[in-house]
Amino acid sequence: AAGAPGGAWHPAQHRRVVHQAAFAAEAMHESRAVYAVLVARRCERTGAVVSETWGSEPWVAGELGGTTGVLEIVFRGHASRHIAAAPVRGLGDFEPVTESLRACGLASLAEKMREHNFDAAAFRALGKECASNAAFAEGALERIGVAVVGDRLKLMAAARAFAEATREEEEEEEEE
């Protein structure tokens, strides 16, 4: 599925799934199998759930494409529940992590964090983990190559502060 944990939707993942589905459809067509492939996404412009379908036979594509409408309505209903959750904040955004590293004197780790995909979402998750399971968080940092204990401790403190600050920002946004 192209949805991320928590229901967030990512256009790049959607394109990859559509490509894979089209490839699977072509392979099944060549084998003369009867098949149907459904892909759903939330339209960024309208917010509506949009589905794309492939079918081995005209009647299959017609059924899924809404000629009768039953399957499409059911599918869209199920899909909308899975992709209706709020998007995960900070995906692909490395600047807040870099700023936090600079602030605690660890700018030299910025490239390592980017290399291991520690974007703002991952940094926030690390901060939450530091508060509940510091040993796990410290081990994760050690596994990605933050070898110096003092650097790990500073990084964990920065991640906790970042997680708290973003939580407060979200609460303020909800109040507005």
PDB file of C-alpha atoms in Angstrom:
ATOM      1  CA  ALA A   1       0.000   0.000   0.000  1.00  0.00           C
ATOM      2  CA  ALA A   2       1.157   3.526  -0.722  1.00  0.00           C
ATOM      3  CA  GLY A   3      -0.043   4.864   2.601  1.00  0.00           C
ATOM      4  CA  ALA A   4       2.469   5.285   5.350  1.00  0.00           C
ATOM      5  CA  PRO A   5       1.878   4.203   8.951  1.00  0.00           C
ATOM      6  CA  GLY A   6      -0.843   6.325  10.432  1.00  0.00           C
ATOM      7  CA  GLY A   7      -2.507   6.840   7.073  1.00  0.00           C
ATOM      8  CA  ALA A   8      -0.279   9.556   5.638  1.00  0.00           C
ATOM      9  CA  TRP A   9      -0.207   9.640   1.852  1.00  0.00           C
ATOM     10  CA  HIS A  10       2.892  10.232  -0.218  1.00  0.00           C
ATOM     11  CA  PRO A  11       2.633  11.077  -3.945  1.00  0.00           C
ATOM     12  CA  ALA A  12       5.983   9.444  -4.723  1.00  0.00           C
ATOM     13  CA  GLN A  13       4.820   6.188  -3.125  1.00  0.00           C
ATOM     14  CA  HIS A  14       1.551   6.451  -5.034  1.00  0.00           C
ATOM     15  CA  ARG A  15       3.389   6.815  -8.345  1.00  0.00           C
ATOM     16  CA  ARG A  16       5.526   3.776  -7.480  1.00  0.00           C
ATOM     17  CA  VAL A  17       2.429   1.724  -6.613  1.00  0.00           C
ATOM     18  CA  VAL A  18       0.678   2.828  -9.813  1.00  0.00           C
ATOM     19  CA  HIS A  19       3.762   1.823 -11.814  1.00  0.00           C
ATOM     20  CA  GLN A  20       3.918  -1.547 -10.048  1.00  0.00           C
ATOM     21  CA  ALA A  21       0.182  -2.093 -10.533  1.00  0.00           C
ATOM     22  CA  ALA A  22       0.420  -1.272 -14.242  1.00  0.00           C
ATOM     23  CA  PHE A  23       3.362  -3.672 -14.564  1.00  0.00           C
ATOM     24  CA  ALA A  24       1.424  -6.398 -12.725  1.00  0.00           C
ATOM     25  CA  ALA A  25      -1.609  -5.745 -14.940  1.00  0.00           C
ATOM     26  CA  GLU A  26       0.500  -6.162 -18.087  1.00  0.00           C
ATOM     27  CA  ALA A  27       2.088  -9.369 -16.768  1.00  0.00           C
ATOM     28  CA  MET A  28      -1.312 -10.808 -15.854  1.00  0.00           C
ATOM     29  CA  HIS A  29      -2.710  -9.790 -19.236  1.00  0.00           C
ATOM     30  CA  GLU A  30       0.048 -11.735 -20.967  1.00  0.00           C
ATOM     31  CA  SER A  31      -0.810 -14.798 -18.875  1.00  0.00           C
ATOM     32  CA  ARG A  32      -4.516 -14.425 -19.747  1.00  0.00           C
ATOM     33  CA  ALA A  33      -5.507 -14.294 -16.075  1.00  0.00           C
ATOM     34  CA  VAL A  34      -8.664 -12.468 -15.054  1.00  0.00           C
ATOM     35  CA  TYR A  35      -7.617  -9.813 -12.609  1.00  0.00           C
ATOM     36  CA  ALA A  36      -8.474  -6.470 -11.132  1.00  0.00           C
ATOM     37  CA  VAL A  37      -6.122  -3.919  -9.571  1.00  0.00           C
ATOM     38  CA  LEU A  38      -7.358  -0.990  -7.471  1.00  0.00           C
ATOM     39  CA  VAL A  39      -5.302   1.973  -6.268  1.00  0.00           C
ATOM     40  CA  ALA A  40      -6.738   4.854  -4.238  1.00  0.00           C
ATOM     41  CA  ARG A  41      -5.358   8.206  -3.181  1.00  0.00           C
ATOM     42  CA  ARG A  42      -6.586  11.446  -1.707  1.00  0.00           C
ATOM     43  CA  CYS A  43      -6.659  14.279  -4.248  1.00  0.00           C
ATOM     44  CA  GLU A  44      -4.506  17.108  -2.891  1.00  0.00           C
ATOM     45  CA  ARG A  45      -6.635  19.760  -4.594  1.00  0.00           C
ATOM     46  CA  THR A  46     -10.134  18.595  -3.638  1.00  0.00           C
ATOM     47  CA  GLY A  47      -9.498  16.194  -0.767  1.00  0.00           C
ATOM     48  CA  ALA A  48     -11.694  13.549  -2.427  1.00  0.00           C
ATOM     49  CA  VAL A  49     -10.670   9.908  -2.601  1.00  0.00           C
ATOM     50  CA  VAL A  50      -9.729   9.088  -6.194  1.00  0.00           C
ATOM     51  CA  SER A  51      -9.377   5.531  -7.433  1.00  0.00           C
ATOM     52  CA  GLU A  52      -7.597   4.089 -10.431  1.00  0.00           C
ATOM     53  CA  THR A  53      -8.387   0.653 -11.790  1.00  0.00           C
ATOM     54  CA  TRP A  54      -7.062  -1.909 -14.229  1.00  0.00           C
ATOM     55  CA  GLY A  55      -8.899  -4.978 -15.409  1.00  0.00           C
ATOM     56  CA  SER A  56      -8.106  -7.916 -17.663  1.00  0.00           C
ATOM     57  CA  GLU A  57     -11.503  -7.823 -19.349  1.00  0.00           C
ATOM     58  CA  PRO A  58     -13.792  -4.913 -20.232  1.00  0.00           C
ATOM     59  CA  TRP A  59     -16.439  -6.128 -17.758  1.00  0.00           C
ATOM     60  CA  VAL A  60     -13.848  -6.211 -14.942  1.00  0.00           C
ATOM     61  CA  ALA A  61     -12.629  -2.694 -15.676  1.00  0.00           C
ATOM     62  CA  GLY A  62     -16.249  -1.559 -16.052  1.00  0.00           C
ATOM     63  CA  GLU A  63     -17.257  -3.007 -12.697  1.00  0.00           C
ATOM     64  CA  LEU A  64     -14.332  -1.485 -10.892  1.00  0.00           C
ATOM     65  CA  GLY A  65     -14.428   1.762 -12.821  1.00  0.00           C
ATOM     66  CA  GLY A  66     -17.912   2.555 -11.654  1.00  0.00           C
ATOM     67  CA  THR A  67     -20.150   1.301 -14.485  1.00  0.00           C
ATOM     68  CA  THR A  68     -22.243  -0.383 -11.814  1.00  0.00           C
ATOM     69  CA  GLY A  69     -20.699   1.633  -9.012  1.00  0.00           C
ATOM     70  CA  VAL A  70     -21.041  -0.913  -6.218  1.00  0.00           C
ATOM     71  CA  LEU A  71     -17.440  -2.036  -5.956  1.00  0.00           C
ATOM     72  CA  GLU A  72     -16.061   1.473  -6.393  1.00  0.00           C
ATOM     73  CA  ILE A  73     -18.278   2.856  -3.621  1.00  0.00           C
ATOM     74  CA  VAL A  74     -17.220   0.096  -1.234  1.00  0.00           C
ATOM     75  CA  PHE A  75     -13.542   0.442  -2.197  1.00  0.00           C
ATOM     76  CA  ARG A  76     -13.536   4.231  -1.840  1.00  0.00           C
ATOM     77  CA  GLY A  77     -15.246   3.948   1.530  1.00  0.00           C
ATOM     78  CA  HIS A  78     -12.584   1.570   2.806  1.00  0.00           C
ATOM     79  CA  ALA A  79      -9.766   3.585   1.237  1.00  0.00           C
ATOM     80  CA  SER A  80     -10.975   6.866   2.702  1.00  0.00           C
ATOM     81  CA  ARG A  81     -10.798   5.425   6.234  1.00  0.00           C
ATOM     82  CA  HIS A  82      -7.198   4.387   5.640  1.00  0.00           C
ATOM     83  CA  ILE A  83      -5.971   7.624   4.095  1.00  0.00           C
ATOM     84  CA  ALA A  84      -8.021  10.154   6.065  1.00  0.00           C
ATOM     85  CA  ALA A  85      -5.553  10.537   8.935  1.00  0.00           C
ATOM     86  CA  ALA A  86      -3.584  13.739   9.227  1.00  0.00           C
ATOM     87  CA  PRO A  87      -0.247  13.649   7.395  1.00  0.00           C
ATOM     88  CA  VAL A  88       2.905  13.043   9.368  1.00  0.00           C
ATOM     89  CA  ARG A  89       4.625  16.368   9.885  1.00  0.00           C
ATOM     90  CA  GLY A  90       8.259  16.811   8.917  1.00  0.00           C
ATOM     91  CA  LEU A  91       8.659  14.051   6.351  1.00  0.00           C
ATOM     92  CA  GLY A  92      11.632  14.872   4.127  1.00  0.00           C
ATOM     93  CA  ASP A  93      12.339  18.090   6.050  1.00  0.00           C
ATOM     94  CA  PHE A  94      15.948  17.987   7.266  1.00  0.00           C
ATOM     95  CA  GLU A  95      16.446  21.681   8.037  1.00  0.00           C
ATOM     96  CA  PRO A  96      14.960  21.589  11.575  1.00  0.00           C
ATOM     97  CA  VAL A  97      17.262  18.689  12.418  1.00  0.00           C
ATOM     98  CA  THR A  98      20.284  20.544  11.037  1.00  0.00           C
ATOM     99  CA  GLU A  99      19.319  23.640  13.057  1.00  0.00           C
ATOM    100  CA  SER A 100      18.948  21.566  16.230  1.00  0.00           C
ATOM    101  CA  LEU A 101      22.339  19.956  15.647  1.00  0.00           C
ATOM    102  CA  ARG A 102      23.983  23.345  15.132  1.00  0.00           C
ATOM    103  CA  ALA A 103      22.375  24.692  18.312  1.00  0.00           C
ATOM    104  CA  CYS A 104      23.882  21.929  20.429  1.00  0.00           C
ATOM    105  CA  GLY A 105      27.306  22.002  18.752  1.00  0.00           C
ATOM    106  CA  LEU A 106      26.822  18.873  16.654  1.00  0.00           C
ATOM    107  CA  ALA A 107      26.644  20.348  13.156  1.00  0.00           C
ATOM    108  CA  SER A 108      29.215  17.761  12.083  1.00  0.00           C
ATOM    109  CA  LEU A 109      26.529  15.068  12.475  1.00  0.00           C
ATOM    110  CA  ALA A 110      24.096  16.716  10.036  1.00  0.00           C
ATOM    111  CA  GLU A 111      25.243  14.665   7.052  1.00  0.00           C
ATOM    112  CA  LYS A 112      25.116  11.409   9.045  1.00  0.00           C
ATOM    113  CA  MET A 113      21.554  12.200  10.129  1.00  0.00           C
ATOM    114  CA  ARG A 114      20.524  12.950   6.555  1.00  0.00           C
ATOM    115  CA  GLU A 115      22.252   9.776   5.343  1.00  0.00           C
ATOM    116  CA  HIS A 116      20.113   7.762   7.767  1.00  0.00           C
ATOM    117  CA  ASN A 117      16.938   9.684   6.835  1.00  0.00           C
ATOM    118  CA  PHE A 118      16.592  11.470  10.156  1.00  0.00           C
ATOM    119  CA  ASP A 119      14.178  14.097   8.902  1.00  0.00           C
ATOM    120  CA  ALA A 120      12.057  16.218  11.261  1.00  0.00           C
ATOM    121  CA  ALA A 121       9.509  13.396  11.635  1.00  0.00           C
ATOM    122  CA  ALA A 122      12.188  10.870  12.633  1.00  0.00           C
ATOM    123  CA  PHE A 123      13.909  13.395  14.916  1.00  0.00           C
ATOM    124  CA  ARG A 124      10.603  14.046  16.682  1.00  0.00           C
ATOM    125  CA  ALA A 125      10.018  10.291  17.035  1.00  0.00           C
ATOM    126  CA  LEU A 126      13.522   9.955  18.489  1.00  0.00           C
ATOM    127  CA  GLY A 127      12.701  12.708  20.997  1.00  0.00           C
ATOM    128  CA  LYS A 128       9.523  10.929  22.078  1.00  0.00           C
ATOM    129  CA  GLU A 129      11.453   7.675  22.366  1.00  0.00           C
ATOM    130  CA  CYS A 130      14.132   9.384  24.475  1.00  0.00           C
ATOM    131  CA  ALA A 131      11.461  10.352  26.989  1.00  0.00           C
ATOM    132  CA  SER A 132      10.001   6.852  27.254  1.00  0.00           C
ATOM    133  CA  ASN A 133      12.908   4.523  26.426  1.00  0.00           C
ATOM    134  CA  ALA A 134      16.263   6.281  26.552  1.00  0.00           C
ATOM    135  CA  ALA A 135      18.244   3.038  26.214  1.00  0.00           C
ATOM    136  CA  PHE A 136      16.523   2.220  22.921  1.00  0.00           C
ATOM    137  CA  ALA A 137      17.072   5.759  21.612  1.00  0.00           C
ATOM    138  CA  GLU A 138      20.728   5.739  22.612  1.00  0.00           C
ATOM    139  CA  GLY A 139      21.184   2.340  20.966  1.00  0.00           C
ATOM    140  CA  ALA A 140      19.584   3.626  17.751  1.00  0.00           C
ATOM    141  CA  LEU A 141      22.008   6.546  17.653  1.00  0.00           C
ATOM    142  CA  GLU A 142      24.920   4.213  18.307  1.00  0.00           C
ATOM    143  CA  ARG A 143      23.778   1.935  15.448  1.00  0.00           C
ATOM    144  CA  ILE A 144      23.784   4.819  12.971  1.00  0.00           C
ATOM    145  CA  GLY A 145      27.327   5.707  13.981  1.00  0.00           C
ATOM    146  CA  VAL A 146      27.086   8.373  16.693  1.00  0.00           C
ATOM    147  CA  ALA A 147      29.977   6.802  18.589  1.00  0.00           C
ATOM    148  CA  VAL A 148      30.740   9.401  21.255  1.00  0.00           C
ATOM    149  CA  VAL A 149      28.554   9.021  24.354  1.00  0.00           C
ATOM    150  CA  GLY A 150      28.498  12.764  25.029  1.00  0.00           C
ATOM    151  CA  ASP A 151      27.317  13.429  21.471  1.00  0.00           C
ATOM    152  CA  ARG A 152      24.530  10.873  21.877  1.00  0.00           C
ATOM    153  CA  LEU A 153      23.422  12.493  25.133  1.00  0.00           C
ATOM    154  CA  LYS A 154      23.404  15.982  23.554  1.00  0.00           C
ATOM    155  CA  LEU A 155      21.555  14.647  20.531  1.00  0.00           C
ATOM    156  CA  MET A 156      18.957  12.933  22.708  1.00  0.00           C
ATOM    157  CA  ALA A 157      18.398  16.141  24.686  1.00  0.00           C
ATOM    158  CA  ALA A 158      17.997  18.099  21.430  1.00  0.00           C
ATOM    159  CA  ALA A 159      15.539  15.521  20.084  1.00  0.00           C
ATOM    160  CA  ARG A 160      13.483  15.646  23.307  1.00  0.00           C
ATOM    161  CA  ALA A 161      13.366  19.449  23.125  1.00  0.00           C
ATOM    162  CA  PHE A 162      12.387  19.300  19.445  1.00  0.00           C
ATOM    163  CA  ALA A 163       9.600  16.776  20.130  1.00  0.00           C
ATOM    164  CA  GLU A 164       8.242  18.923  22.956  1.00  0.00           C
ATOM    165  CA  ALA A 165       8.379  22.115  20.880  1.00  0.00           C
ATOM    166  CA  THR A 166       6.573  20.517  17.931  1.00  0.00           C
ATOM    167  CA  ARG A 167       3.944  19.033  20.265  1.00  0.00           C
ATOM    168  CA  GLU A 168       3.301  22.504  21.694  1.00  0.00           C
ATOM    169  CA  GLU A 169       3.059  23.979  18.170  1.00  0.00           C
ATOM    170  CA  GLU A 170       0.471  21.366  17.216  1.00  0.00           C
ATOM    171  CA  GLU A 171      -1.561  22.071  20.347  1.00  0.00           C
ATOM    172  CA  GLU A 172      -1.544  25.795  19.547  1.00  0.00           C
ATOM    173  CA  GLU A 173      -2.675  25.081  15.974  1.00  0.00           C
ATOM    174  CA  GLU A 174      -5.517  22.911  17.242  1.00  0.00           C
ATOM    175  CA  GLU A 175      -6.696  25.707  19.535  1.00  0.00           C
ATOM    176  CA  GLU A 176      -6.893  28.181  16.629  1.00  0.00           C
TER     177      GLU A 176
END
